[in-house]
PDB file of C-alpha atoms in Angstrom:
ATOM      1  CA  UNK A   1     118.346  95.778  95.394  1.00 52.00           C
ATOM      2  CA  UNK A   2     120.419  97.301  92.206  1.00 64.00           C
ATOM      3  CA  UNK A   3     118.905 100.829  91.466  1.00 77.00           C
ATOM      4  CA  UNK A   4     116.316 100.684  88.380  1.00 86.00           C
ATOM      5  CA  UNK A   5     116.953 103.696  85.786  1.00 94.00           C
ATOM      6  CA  UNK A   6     113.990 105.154  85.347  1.00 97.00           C
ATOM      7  CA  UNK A   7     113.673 104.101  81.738  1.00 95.00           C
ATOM      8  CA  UNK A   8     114.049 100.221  82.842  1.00 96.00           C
ATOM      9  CA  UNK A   9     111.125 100.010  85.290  1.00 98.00           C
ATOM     10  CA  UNK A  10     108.591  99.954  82.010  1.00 98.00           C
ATOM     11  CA  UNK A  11     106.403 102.699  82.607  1.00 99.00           C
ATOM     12  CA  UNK A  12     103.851 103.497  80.049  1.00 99.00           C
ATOM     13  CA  UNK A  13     104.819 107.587  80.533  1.00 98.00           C
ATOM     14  CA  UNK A  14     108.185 107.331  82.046  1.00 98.00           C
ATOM     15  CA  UNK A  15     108.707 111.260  80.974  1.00 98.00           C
ATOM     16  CA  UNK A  16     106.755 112.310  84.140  1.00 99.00           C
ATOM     17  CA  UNK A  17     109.296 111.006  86.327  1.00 99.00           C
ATOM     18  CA  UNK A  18     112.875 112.024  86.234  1.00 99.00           C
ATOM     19  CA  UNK A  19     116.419 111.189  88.667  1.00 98.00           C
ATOM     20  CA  UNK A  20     117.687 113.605  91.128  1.00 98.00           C
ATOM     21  CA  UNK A  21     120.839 112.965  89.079  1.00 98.00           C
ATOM     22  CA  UNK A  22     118.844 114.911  86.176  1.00 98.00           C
ATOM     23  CA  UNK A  23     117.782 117.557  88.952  1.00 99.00           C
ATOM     24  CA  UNK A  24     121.342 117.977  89.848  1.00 99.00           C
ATOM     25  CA  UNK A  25     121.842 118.887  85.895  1.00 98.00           C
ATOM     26  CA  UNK A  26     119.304 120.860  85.370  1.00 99.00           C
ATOM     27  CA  UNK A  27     119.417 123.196  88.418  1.00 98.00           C
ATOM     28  CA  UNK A  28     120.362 126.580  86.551  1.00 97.00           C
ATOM     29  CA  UNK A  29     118.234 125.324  83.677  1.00 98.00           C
ATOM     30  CA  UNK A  30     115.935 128.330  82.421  1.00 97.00           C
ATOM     31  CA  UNK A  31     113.776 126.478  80.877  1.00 98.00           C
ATOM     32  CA  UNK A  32     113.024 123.913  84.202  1.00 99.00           C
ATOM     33  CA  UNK A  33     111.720 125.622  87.676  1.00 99.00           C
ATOM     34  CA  UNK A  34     112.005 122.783  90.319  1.00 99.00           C
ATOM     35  CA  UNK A  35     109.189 123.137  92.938  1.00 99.00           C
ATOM     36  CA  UNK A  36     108.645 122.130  96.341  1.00 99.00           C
ATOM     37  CA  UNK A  37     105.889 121.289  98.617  1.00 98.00           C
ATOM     38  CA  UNK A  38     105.287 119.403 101.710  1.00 98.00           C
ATOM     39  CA  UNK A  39     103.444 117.805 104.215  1.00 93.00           C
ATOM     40  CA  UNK A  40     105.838 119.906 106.963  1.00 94.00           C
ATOM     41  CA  UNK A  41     105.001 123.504 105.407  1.00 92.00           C
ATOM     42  CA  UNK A  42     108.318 124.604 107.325  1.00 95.00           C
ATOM     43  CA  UNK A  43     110.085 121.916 105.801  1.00 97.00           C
ATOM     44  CA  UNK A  44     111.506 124.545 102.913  1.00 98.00           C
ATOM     45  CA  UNK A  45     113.130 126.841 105.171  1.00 98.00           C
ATOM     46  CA  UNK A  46     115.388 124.629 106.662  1.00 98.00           C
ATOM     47  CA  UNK A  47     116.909 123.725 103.371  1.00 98.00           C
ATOM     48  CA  UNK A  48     116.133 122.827  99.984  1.00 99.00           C
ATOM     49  CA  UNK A  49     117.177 122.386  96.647  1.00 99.00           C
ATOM     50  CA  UNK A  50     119.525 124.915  95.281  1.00 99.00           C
ATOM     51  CA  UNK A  51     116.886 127.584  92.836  1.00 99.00           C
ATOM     52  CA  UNK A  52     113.813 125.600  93.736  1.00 99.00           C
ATOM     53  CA  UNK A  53     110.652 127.752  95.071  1.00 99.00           C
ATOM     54  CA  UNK A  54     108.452 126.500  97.238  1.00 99.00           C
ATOM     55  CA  UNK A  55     104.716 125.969  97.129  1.00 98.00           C
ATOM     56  CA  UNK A  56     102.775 126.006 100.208  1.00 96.00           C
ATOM     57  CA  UNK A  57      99.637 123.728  99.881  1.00 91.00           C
ATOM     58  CA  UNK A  58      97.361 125.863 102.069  1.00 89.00           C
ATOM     59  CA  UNK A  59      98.916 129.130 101.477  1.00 94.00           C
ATOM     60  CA  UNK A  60      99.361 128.848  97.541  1.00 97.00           C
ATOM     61  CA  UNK A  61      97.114 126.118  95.713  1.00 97.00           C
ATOM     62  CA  UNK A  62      94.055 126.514  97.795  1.00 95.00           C
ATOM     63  CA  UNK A  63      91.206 129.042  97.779  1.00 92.00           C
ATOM     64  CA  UNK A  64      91.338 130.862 101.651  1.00 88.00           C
ATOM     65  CA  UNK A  65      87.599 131.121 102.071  1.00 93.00           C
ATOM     66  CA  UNK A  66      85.685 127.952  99.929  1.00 94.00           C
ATOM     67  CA  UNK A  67      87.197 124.531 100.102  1.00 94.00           C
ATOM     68  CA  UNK A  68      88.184 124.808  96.651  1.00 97.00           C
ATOM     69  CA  UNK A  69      91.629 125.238  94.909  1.00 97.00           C
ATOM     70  CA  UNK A  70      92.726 128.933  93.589  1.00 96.00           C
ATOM     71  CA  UNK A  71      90.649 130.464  90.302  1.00 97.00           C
ATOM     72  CA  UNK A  72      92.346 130.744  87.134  1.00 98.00           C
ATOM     73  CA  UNK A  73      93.583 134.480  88.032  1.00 98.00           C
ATOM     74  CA  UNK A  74      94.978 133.478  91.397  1.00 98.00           C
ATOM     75  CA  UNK A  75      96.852 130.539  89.534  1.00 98.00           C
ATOM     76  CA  UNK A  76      98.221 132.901  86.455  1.00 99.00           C
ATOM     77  CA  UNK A  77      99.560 135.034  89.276  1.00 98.00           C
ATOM     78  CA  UNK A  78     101.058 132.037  91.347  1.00 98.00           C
ATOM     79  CA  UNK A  79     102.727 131.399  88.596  1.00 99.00           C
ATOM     80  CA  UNK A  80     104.088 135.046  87.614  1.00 99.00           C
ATOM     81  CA  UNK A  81     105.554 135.087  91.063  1.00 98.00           C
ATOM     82  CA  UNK A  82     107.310 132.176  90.841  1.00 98.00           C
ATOM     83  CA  UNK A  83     108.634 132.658  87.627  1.00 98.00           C
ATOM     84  CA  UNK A  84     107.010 130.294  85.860  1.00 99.00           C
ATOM     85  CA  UNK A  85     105.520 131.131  82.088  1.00 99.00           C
ATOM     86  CA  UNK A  86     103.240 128.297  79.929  1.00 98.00           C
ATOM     87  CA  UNK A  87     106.055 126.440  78.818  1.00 98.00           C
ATOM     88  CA  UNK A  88     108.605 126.193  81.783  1.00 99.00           C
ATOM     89  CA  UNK A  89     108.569 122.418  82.965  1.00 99.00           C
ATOM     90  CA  UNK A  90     108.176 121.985  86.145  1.00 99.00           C
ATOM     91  CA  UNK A  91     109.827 119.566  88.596  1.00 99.00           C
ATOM     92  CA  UNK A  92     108.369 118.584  91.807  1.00 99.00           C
ATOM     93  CA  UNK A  93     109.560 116.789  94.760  1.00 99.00           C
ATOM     94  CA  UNK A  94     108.735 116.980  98.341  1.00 98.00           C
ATOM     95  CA  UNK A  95     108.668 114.797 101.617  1.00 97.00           C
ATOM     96  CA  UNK A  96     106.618 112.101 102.695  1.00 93.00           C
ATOM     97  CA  UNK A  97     107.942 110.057  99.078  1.00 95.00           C
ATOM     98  CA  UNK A  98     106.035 112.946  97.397  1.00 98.00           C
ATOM     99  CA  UNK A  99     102.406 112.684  97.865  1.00 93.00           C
ATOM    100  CA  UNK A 100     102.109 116.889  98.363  1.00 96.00           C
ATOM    101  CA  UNK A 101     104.490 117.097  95.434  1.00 98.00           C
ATOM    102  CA  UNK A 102     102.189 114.692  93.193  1.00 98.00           C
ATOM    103  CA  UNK A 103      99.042 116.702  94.795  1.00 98.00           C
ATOM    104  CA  UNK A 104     100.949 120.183  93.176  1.00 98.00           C
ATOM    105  CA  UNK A 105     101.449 118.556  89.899  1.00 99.00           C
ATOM    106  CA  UNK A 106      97.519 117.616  90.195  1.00 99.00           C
ATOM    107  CA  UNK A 107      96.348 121.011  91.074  1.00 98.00           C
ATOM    108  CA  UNK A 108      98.881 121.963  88.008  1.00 99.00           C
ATOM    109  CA  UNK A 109      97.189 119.482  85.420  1.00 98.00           C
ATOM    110  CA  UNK A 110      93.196 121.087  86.361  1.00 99.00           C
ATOM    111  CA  UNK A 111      94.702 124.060  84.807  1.00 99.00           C
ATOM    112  CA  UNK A 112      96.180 122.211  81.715  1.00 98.00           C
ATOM    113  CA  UNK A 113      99.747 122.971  82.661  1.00 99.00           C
ATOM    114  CA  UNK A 114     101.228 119.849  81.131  1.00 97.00           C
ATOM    115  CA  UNK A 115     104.818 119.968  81.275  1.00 99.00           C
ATOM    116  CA  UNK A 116     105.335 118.935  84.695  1.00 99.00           C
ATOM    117  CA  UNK A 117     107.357 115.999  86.422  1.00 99.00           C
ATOM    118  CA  UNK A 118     108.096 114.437  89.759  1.00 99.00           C
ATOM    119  CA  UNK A 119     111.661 113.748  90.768  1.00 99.00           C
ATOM    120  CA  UNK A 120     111.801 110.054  91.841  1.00 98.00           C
ATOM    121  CA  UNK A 121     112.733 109.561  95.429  1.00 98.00           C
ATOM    122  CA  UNK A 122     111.658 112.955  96.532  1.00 98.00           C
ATOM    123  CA  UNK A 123     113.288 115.192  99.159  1.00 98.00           C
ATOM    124  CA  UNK A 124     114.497 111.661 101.132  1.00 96.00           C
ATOM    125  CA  UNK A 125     116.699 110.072  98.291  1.00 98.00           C
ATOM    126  CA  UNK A 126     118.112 113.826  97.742  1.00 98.00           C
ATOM    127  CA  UNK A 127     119.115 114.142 100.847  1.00 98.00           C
ATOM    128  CA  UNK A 128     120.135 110.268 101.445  1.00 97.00           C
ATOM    129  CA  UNK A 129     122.344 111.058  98.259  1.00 98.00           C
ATOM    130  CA  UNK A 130     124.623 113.853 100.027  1.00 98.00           C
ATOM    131  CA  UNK A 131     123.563 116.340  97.282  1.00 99.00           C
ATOM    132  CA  UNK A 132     123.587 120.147  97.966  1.00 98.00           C
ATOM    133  CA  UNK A 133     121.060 122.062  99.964  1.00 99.00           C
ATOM    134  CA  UNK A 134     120.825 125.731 100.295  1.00 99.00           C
ATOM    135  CA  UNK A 135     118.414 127.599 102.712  1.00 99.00           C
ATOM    136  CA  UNK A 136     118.675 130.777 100.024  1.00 98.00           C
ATOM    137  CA  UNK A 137     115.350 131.689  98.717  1.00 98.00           C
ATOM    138  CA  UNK A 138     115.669 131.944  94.595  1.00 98.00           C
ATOM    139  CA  UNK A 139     113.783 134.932  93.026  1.00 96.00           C
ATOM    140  CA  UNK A 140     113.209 134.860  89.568  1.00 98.00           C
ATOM    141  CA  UNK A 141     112.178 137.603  87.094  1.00 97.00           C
ATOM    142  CA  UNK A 142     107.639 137.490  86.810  1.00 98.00           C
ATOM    143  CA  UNK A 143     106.344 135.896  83.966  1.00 98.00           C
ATOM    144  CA  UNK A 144     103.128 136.712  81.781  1.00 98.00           C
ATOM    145  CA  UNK A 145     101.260 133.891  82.533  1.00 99.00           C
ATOM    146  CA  UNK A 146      97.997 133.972  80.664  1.00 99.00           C
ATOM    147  CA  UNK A 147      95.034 132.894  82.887  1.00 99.00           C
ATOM    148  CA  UNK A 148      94.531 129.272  81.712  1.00 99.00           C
ATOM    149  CA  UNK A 149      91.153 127.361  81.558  1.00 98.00           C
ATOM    150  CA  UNK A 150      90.516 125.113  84.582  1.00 97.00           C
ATOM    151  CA  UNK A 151      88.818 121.700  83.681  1.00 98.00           C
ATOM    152  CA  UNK A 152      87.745 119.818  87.055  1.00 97.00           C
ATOM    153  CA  UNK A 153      85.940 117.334  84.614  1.00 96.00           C
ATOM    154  CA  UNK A 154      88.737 114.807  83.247  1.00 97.00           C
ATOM    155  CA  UNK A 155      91.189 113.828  86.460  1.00 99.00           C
ATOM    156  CA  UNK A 156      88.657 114.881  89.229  1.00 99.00           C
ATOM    157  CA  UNK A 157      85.601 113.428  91.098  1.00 99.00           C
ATOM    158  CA  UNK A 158      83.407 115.058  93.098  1.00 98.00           C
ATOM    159  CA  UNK A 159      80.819 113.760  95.287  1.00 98.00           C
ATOM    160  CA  UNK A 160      77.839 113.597  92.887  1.00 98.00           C
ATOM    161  CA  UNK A 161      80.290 112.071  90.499  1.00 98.00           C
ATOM    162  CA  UNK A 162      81.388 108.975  92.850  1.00 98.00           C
ATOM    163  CA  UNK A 163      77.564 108.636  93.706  1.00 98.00           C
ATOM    164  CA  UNK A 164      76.538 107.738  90.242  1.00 97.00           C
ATOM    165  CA  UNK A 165      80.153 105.936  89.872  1.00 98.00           C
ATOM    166  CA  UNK A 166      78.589 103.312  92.943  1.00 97.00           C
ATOM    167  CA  UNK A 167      76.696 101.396  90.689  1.00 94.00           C
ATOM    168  CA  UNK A 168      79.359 101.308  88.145  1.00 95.00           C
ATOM    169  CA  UNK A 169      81.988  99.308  90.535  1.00 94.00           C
ATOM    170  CA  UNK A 170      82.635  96.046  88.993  1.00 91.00           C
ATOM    171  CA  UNK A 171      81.163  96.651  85.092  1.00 93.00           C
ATOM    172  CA  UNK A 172      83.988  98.347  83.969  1.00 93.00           C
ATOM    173  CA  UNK A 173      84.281 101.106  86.930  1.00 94.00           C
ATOM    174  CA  UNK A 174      86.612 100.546  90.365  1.00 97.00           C
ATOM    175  CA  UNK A 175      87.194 102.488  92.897  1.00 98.00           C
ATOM    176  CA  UNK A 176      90.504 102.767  95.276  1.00 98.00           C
ATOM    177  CA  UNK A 177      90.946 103.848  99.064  1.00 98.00           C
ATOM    178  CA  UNK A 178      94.666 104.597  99.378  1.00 98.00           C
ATOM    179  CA  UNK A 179      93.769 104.993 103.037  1.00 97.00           C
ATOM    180  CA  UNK A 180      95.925 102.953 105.889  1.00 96.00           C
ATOM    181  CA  UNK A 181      94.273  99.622 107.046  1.00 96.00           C
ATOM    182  CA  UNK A 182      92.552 101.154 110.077  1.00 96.00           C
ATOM    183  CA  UNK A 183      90.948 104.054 108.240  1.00 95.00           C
ATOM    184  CA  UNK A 184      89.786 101.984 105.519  1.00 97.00           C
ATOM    185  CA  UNK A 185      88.084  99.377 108.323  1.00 96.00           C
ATOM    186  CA  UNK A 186      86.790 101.701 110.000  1.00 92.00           C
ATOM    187  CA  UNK A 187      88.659 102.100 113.528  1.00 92.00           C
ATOM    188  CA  UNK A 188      90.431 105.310 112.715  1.00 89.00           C
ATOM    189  CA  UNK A 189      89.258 108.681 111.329  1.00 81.00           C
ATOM    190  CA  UNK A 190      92.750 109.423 110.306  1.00 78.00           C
ATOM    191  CA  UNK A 191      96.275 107.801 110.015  1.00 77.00           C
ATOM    192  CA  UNK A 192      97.765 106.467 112.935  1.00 80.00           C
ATOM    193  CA  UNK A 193      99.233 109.111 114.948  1.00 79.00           C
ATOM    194  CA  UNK A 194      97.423 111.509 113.653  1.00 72.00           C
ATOM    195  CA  UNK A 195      94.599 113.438 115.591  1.00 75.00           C
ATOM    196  CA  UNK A 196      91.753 111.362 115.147  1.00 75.00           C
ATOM    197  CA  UNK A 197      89.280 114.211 113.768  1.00 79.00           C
ATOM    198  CA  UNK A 198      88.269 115.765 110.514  1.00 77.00           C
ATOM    199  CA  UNK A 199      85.106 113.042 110.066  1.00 87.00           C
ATOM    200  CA  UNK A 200      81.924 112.073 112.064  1.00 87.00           C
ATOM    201  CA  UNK A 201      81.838 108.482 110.663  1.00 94.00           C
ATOM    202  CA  UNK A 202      84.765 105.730 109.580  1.00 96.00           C
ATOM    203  CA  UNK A 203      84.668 103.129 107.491  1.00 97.00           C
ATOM    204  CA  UNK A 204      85.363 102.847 103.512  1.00 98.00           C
ATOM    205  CA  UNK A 205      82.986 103.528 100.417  1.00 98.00           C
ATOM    206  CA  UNK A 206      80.731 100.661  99.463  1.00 98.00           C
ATOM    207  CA  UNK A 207      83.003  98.928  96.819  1.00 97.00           C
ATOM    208  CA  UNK A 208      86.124 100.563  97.427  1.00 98.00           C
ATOM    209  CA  UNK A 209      89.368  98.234  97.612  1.00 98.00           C
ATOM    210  CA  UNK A 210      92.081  99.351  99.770  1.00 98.00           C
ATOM    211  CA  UNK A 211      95.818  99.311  98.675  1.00 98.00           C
ATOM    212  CA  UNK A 212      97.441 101.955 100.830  1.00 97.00           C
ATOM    213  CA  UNK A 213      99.383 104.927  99.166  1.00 96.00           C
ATOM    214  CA  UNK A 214     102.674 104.091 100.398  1.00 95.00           C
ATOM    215  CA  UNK A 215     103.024 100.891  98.789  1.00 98.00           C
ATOM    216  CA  UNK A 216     103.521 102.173  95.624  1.00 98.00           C
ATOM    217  CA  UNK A 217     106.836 103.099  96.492  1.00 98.00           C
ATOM    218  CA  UNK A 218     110.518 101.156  97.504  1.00 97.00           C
ATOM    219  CA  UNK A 219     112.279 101.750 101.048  1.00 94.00           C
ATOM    220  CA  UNK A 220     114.146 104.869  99.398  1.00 94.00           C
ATOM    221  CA  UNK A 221     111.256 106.397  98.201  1.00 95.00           C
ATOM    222  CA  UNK A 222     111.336 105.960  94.394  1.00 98.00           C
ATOM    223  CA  UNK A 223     108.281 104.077  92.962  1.00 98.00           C
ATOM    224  CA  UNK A 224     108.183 100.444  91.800  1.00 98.00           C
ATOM    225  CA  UNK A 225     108.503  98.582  89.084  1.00 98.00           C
ATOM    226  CA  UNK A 226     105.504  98.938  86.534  1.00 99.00           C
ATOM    227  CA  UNK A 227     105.393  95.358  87.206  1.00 98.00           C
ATOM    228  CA  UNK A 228     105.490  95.136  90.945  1.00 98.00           C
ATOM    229  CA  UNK A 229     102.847  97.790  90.116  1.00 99.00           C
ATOM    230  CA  UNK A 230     100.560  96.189  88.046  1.00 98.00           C
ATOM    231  CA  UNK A 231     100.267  92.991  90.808  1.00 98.00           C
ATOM    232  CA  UNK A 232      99.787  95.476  93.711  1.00 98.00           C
ATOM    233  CA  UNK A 233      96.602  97.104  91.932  1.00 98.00           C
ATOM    234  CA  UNK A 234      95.774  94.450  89.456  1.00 98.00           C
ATOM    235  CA  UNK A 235      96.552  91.553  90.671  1.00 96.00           C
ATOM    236  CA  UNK A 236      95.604  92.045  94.661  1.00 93.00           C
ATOM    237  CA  UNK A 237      93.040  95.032  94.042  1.00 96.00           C
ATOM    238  CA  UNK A 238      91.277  93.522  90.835  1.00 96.00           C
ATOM    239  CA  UNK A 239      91.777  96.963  88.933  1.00 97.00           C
ATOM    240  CA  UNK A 240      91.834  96.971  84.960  1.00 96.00           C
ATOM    241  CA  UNK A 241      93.654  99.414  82.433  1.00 96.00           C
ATOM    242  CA  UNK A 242      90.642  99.891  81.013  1.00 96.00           C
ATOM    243  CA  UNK A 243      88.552 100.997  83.847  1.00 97.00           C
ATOM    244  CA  UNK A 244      86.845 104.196  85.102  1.00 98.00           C
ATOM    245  CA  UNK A 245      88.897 104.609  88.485  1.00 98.00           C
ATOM    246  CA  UNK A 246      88.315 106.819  91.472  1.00 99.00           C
ATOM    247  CA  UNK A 247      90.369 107.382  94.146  1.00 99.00           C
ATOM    248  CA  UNK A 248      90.510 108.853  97.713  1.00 98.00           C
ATOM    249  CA  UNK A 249      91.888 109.346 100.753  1.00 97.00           C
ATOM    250  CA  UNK A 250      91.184 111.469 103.937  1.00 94.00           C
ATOM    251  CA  UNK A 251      91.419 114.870 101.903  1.00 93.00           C
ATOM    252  CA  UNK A 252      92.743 113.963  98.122  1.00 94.00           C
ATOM    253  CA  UNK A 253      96.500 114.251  98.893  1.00 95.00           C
ATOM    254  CA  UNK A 254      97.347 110.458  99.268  1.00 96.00           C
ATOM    255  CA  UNK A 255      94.804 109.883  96.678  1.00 98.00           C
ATOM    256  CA  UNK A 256      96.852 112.323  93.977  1.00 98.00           C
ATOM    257  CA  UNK A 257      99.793 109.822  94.706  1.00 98.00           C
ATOM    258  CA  UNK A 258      97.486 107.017  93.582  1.00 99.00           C
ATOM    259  CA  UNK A 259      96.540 108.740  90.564  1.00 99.00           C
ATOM    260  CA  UNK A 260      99.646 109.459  89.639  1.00 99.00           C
ATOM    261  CA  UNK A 261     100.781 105.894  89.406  1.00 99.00           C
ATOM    262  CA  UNK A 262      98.011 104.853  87.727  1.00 99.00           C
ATOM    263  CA  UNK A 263      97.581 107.019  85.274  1.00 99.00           C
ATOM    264  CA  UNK A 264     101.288 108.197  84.556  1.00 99.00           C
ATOM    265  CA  UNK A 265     103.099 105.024  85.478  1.00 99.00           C
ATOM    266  CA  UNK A 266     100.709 102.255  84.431  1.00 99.00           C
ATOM    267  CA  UNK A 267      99.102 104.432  81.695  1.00 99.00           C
ATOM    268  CA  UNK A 268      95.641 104.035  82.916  1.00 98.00           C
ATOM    269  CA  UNK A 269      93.457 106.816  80.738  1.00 97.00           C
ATOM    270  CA  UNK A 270      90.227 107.361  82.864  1.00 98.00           C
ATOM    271  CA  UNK A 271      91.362 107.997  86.632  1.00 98.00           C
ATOM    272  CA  UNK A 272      90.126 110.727  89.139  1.00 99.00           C
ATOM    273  CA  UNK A 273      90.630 111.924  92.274  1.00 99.00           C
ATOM    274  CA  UNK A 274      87.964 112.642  94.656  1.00 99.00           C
ATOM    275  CA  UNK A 275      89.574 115.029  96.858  1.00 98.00           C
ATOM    276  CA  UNK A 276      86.522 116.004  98.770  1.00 98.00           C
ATOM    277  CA  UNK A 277      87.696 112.199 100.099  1.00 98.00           C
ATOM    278  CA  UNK A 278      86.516 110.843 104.008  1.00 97.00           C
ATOM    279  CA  UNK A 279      86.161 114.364 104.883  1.00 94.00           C
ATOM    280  CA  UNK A 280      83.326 114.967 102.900  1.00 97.00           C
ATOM    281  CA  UNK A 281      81.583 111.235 102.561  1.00 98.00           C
ATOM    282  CA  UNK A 282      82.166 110.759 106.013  1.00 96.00           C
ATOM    283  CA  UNK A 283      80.128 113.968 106.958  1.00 95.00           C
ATOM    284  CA  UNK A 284      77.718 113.621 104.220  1.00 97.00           C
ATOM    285  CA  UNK A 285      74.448 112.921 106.114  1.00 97.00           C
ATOM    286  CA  UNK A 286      73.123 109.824 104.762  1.00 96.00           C
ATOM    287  CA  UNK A 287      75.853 109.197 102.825  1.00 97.00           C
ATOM    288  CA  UNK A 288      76.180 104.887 102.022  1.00 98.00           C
ATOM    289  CA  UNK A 289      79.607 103.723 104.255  1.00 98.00           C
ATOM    290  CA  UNK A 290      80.955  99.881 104.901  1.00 97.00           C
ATOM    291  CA  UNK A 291      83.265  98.763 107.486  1.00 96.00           C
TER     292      UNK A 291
END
């Protein structure tokens, strides 16, 4: 298949997504700090993009005690340190076609930092490409970063929320488990080959379609077609534009992939992620499951 620009796939916010050809340009770019972050935490040190920090999911965007993500001071200072002030955009990418990087650019957006992208194709279509890798680790001169205002309340779900959002499911609310096959049906607690932990029950929330993350994306990584889109979670999964959508996964990561597409790609203006996900309705005692 011919290689879609970007601007040709007919994305309803195609500005969230740019080439690794505009990566290449904008490397030495003040005003652009290219991030990365990764399933494979050591992933970074064995090469990356030339001048692009790295952000750890555990280490950076998530509180160490509470299963939470950082406070607004902790995220003001993340971003000091990694020379990033208010208006820098920044560019994600990552392995795994990007599900960490879109779960950064999440944990970005709860603190209204807005000018943020993904680079289509992620660290594979980089590296597939032949372009330059460096194992030297940038530093950049500390920003003020003012401590921002988070707001959980517009792009996340929480457990109470998906609760009340049960009843909703099919009059003008849907839900989405970007879960593989077998943890959606109930014969795996995780993916396959994965430890099979983290949950004391399987199955799927009552109402939930599945349309696993992955298959938002083409063999090289890059995402499809707004159209091929639109039939994978309109057409097969019955969602509307119009809808109030939640989605989860195992622990919200997948699920910020998902929410990415359809909110950034397909333009879909009420969509959450639960990231308390399986591993908190699975452990939830009394908690209502199908299989």
């Amino acid at each position: 298949m011919t290689e879609q620009a970007i601007e040709e796939k007919g994305y309803a916010h195609p500005d969230y997504l740019v080439s690794t050809e505009w990566v290449a340009e904008h490397l030495d770019d003040p005003s652009v700090r290219i991030a990365e972050s990764d399933e494979d935490v050591l992933l970074y040190e064995t090469g990356h993009i030339p001048n692009a920090v790295k952000l750890d999911w555990v280490e950076d965007l998530n509180d160490p005690l509470v299963r939470d993500y950082l406070d607004p001071e902790q995220f003001a200072k993340l971003m000091s340190e990694k020379g990033i002030g208010p208006d820098t955009t920044v560019v994600f990418y990552g392995d795994r076609n990007n599900w960490w990087a879109t779960y950064a650019l999440w944990v970005f957006q709860l603190f209204g930092h807005d000018k943020v992208k993904i680079m289509d194709g992620g660290r594979t279509k980089w590296e597939a490409e032949g372009r330059e890798m460096t194992t030297d680790v940038p530093t950049f001169e500390k920003t003020d970063y003012p401590v921002p205002t988070r707001d959980d309340s517009k792009i996340r779900a929480f457990k109470e929320d998906v609760e009340k959002h049960l009843d909703k499911v099919g009059k003008g609310g849907s839900m989405i488990d970007v879960r593989s096959p077998g943890e959606y049906s109930g014969e795996l607690l995780h993916m396959p080959d994965y430890p099979q932990e983290g949950a004391l029950r399987g199955g799927h929330i009552p109402g939930a379609a599945n349309v696993p993350w992955a298959q938002a994306v083409r063999e090289d990584g890059t995402f499809k077609s707004a159209e091929e889109l639109r039939e994978l979670y309109e057409g097969k999964a019955g969602l509307k534009p119009d809808d109030d959508v939640i989605a989860y996964c195992r622990i919200g990561e997948r699920s910020s992939h998902t929410w990415f597409v359809l909110k950034y790609l397909l333009g879909y203006d009420n969509v959450r992620n639960y990231d308390g996900s399986w591993t908190e309705w699975g452990n939830a005692v009394r908690a209502p499951i199908e299989r």
